[in-house]
Short mmCIF file of C-alpha atoms in Angstrom, two decimals:
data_model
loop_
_atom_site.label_atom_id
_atom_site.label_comp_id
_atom_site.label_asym_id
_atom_site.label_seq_id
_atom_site.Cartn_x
_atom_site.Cartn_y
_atom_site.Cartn_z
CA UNK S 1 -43.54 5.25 6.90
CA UNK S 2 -41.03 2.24 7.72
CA UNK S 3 -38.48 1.94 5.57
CA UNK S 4 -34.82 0.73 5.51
CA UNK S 5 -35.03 -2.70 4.42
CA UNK S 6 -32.14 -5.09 3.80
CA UNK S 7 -32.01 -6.86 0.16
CA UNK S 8 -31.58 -10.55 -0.23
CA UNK S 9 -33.32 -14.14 1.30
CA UNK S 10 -31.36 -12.92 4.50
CA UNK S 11 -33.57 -10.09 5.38
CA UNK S 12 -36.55 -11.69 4.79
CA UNK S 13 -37.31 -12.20 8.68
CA UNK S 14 -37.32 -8.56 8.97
CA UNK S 15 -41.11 -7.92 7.57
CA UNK S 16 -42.75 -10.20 9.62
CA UNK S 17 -40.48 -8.37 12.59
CA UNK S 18 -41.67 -5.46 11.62
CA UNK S 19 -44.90 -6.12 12.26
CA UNK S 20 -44.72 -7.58 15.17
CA UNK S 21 -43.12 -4.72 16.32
CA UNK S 22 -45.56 -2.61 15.39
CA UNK S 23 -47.93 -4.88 17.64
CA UNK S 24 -46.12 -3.47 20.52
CA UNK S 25 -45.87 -0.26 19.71
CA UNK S 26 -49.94 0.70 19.18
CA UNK S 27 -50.46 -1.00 22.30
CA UNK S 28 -47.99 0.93 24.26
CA UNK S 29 -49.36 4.29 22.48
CA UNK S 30 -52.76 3.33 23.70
CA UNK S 31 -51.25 2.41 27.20
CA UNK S 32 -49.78 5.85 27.39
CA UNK S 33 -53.05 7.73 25.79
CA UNK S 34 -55.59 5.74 28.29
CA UNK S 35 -53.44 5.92 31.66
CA UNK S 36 -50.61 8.76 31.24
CA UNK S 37 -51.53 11.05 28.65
CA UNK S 38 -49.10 14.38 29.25
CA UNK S 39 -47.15 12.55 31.87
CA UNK S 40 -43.07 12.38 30.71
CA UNK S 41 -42.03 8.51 30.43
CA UNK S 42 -39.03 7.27 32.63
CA UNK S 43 -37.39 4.66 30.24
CA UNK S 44 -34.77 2.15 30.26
CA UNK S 45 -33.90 -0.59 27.62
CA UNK S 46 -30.99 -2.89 26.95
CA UNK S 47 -30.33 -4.91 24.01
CA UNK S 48 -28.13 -7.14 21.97
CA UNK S 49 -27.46 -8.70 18.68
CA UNK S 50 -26.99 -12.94 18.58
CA UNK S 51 -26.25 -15.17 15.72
CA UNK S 52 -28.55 -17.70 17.90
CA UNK S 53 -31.84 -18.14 16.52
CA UNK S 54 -35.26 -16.35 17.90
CA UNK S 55 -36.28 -19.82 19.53
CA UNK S 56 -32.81 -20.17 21.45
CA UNK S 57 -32.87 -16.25 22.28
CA UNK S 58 -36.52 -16.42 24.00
CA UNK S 59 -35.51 -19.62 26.03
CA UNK S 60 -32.46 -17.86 27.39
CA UNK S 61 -34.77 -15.15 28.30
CA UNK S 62 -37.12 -17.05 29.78
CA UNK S 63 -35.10 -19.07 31.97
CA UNK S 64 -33.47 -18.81 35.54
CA UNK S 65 -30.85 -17.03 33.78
CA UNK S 66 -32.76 -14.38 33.05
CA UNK S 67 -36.04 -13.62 33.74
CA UNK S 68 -38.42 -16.35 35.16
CA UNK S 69 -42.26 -16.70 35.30
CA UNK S 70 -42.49 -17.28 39.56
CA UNK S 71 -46.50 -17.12 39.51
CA UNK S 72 -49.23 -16.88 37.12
CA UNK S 73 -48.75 -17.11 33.28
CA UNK S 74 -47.78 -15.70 30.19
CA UNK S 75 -52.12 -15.20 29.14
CA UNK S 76 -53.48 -12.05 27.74
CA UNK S 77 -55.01 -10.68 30.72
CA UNK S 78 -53.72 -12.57 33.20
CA UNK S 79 -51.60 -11.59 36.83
CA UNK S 80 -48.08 -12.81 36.45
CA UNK S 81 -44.58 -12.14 38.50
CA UNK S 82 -42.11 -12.67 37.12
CA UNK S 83 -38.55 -12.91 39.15
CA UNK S 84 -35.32 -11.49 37.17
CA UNK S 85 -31.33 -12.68 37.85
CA UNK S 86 -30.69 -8.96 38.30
CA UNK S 87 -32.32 -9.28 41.24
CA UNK S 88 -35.31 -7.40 40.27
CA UNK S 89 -39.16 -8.76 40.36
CA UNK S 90 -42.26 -7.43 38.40
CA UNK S 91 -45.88 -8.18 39.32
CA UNK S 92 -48.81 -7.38 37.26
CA UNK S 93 -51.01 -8.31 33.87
CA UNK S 94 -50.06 -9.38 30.95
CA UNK S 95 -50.71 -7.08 28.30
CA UNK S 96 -49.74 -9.01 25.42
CA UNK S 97 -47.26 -12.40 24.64
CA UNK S 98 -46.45 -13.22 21.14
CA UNK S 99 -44.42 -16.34 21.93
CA UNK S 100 -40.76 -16.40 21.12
CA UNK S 101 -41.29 -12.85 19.75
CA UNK S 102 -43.00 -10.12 22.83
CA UNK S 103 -43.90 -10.29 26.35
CA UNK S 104 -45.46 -7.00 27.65
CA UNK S 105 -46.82 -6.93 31.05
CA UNK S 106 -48.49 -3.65 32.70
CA UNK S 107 -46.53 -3.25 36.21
CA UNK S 108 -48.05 -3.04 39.54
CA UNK S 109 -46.02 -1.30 41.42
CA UNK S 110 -44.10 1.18 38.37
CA UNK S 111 -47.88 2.95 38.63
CA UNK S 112 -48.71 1.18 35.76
CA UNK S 113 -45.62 0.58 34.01
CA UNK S 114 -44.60 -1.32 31.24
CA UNK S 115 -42.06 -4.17 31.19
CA UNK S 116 -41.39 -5.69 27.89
CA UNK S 117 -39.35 -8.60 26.21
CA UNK S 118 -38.77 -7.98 22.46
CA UNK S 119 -36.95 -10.13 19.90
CA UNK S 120 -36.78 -9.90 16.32
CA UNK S 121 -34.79 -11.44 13.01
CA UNK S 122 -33.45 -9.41 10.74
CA UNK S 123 -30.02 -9.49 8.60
CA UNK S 124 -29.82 -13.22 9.79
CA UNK S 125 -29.27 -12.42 12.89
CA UNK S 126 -32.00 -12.42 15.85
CA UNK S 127 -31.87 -8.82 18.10
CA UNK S 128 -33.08 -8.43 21.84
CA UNK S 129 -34.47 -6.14 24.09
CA UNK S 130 -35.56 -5.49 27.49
CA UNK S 131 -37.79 -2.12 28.60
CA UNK S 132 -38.84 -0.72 31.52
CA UNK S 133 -40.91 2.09 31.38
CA UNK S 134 -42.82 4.44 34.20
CA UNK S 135 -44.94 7.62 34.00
CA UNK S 136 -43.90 8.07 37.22
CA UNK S 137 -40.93 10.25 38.58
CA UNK S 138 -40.84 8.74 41.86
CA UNK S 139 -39.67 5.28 39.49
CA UNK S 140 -37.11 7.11 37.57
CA UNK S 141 -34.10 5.99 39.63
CA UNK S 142 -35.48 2.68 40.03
CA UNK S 143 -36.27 2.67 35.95
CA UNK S 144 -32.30 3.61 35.33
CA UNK S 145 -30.88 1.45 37.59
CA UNK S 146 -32.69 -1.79 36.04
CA UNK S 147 -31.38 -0.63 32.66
CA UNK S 148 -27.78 -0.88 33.68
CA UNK S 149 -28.45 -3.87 35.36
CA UNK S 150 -30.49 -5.57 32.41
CA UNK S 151 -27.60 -4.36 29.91
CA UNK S 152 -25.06 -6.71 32.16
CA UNK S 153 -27.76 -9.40 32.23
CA UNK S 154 -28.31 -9.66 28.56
CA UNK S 155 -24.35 -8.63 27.60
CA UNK S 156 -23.86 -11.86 29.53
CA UNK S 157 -26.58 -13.60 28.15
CA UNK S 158 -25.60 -13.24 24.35
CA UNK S 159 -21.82 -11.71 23.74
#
């Protein structure tokens, strides 16, 4: 059950949000069922709220900025690396790209992790989040470290 939705014309973002969020979410439960069932997850996300619209949030992301495609593209299916201003870099496939909504791209060398862009509109305001995720413990440090790193990033990004 999903529940908690705002009232009013400015919440009506939020459904369609929702949904796409869902997206993510059954493919990331299948990623862990088909590759890591039983393993524990090393996570690490950071996130913000803007007044800037979802079309201005994903540019920022997707920029030098931020995080920047350095080879390959943002295809269903296909190998992509993608360089970050924290200094960190992520080869592998993409999973799935909802433009100006969800990247998710399967990493290489997190054993199969998962590194994900996620925006979404809701209370007339646009929210955003970066994840790193590993089944891995030997990525756990590596995993935490990003997190703090990506909370800076995006602080700097949108407060």
């Amino acid at each position: 059950v999903h529940s908690g939705f705002g009232d009013g014309a400015s919440w009506d973002d939020e459904l369609d949000s929702v949904s796409a969020g869902w997206q993510f979410e059954l493919r990331g439960l299948g990623h862990y069922l088909e590759r890591h069932k039983g393993r524990d997850r090393q996570h690490a996300a950071a996130h913000d709220v803007t007044t800037l619209g979802a079309g201005d949030v994903w540019h920022r992301l997707l920029s030098p900025a931020a995080f920047v495609v350095t080879d390959g593209s943002l295809t269903e299916g296909a190998r992509v690396v993608i360089r970050s201003a924290t200094g960190d870099e992520f080869t592998g496939i993409v999973s799935w790209h909802n433009r100006e909504r969800d990247l998710f791209i399967t990493v290489d060398d997190l054993t199969d992790g998962q590194f994900r862009l996620s925006t979404w509109r809701a209370g007339g305001q646009t929210g955003v989040q970066v994840w790193l995720t590993s089944y891995d413990p030997q990525h756990a440090a590596r995993v935490r470290e990003f997190g703090v790193r990506a909370q800076r990033l995006i602080d700097r990004l949108f407060t």
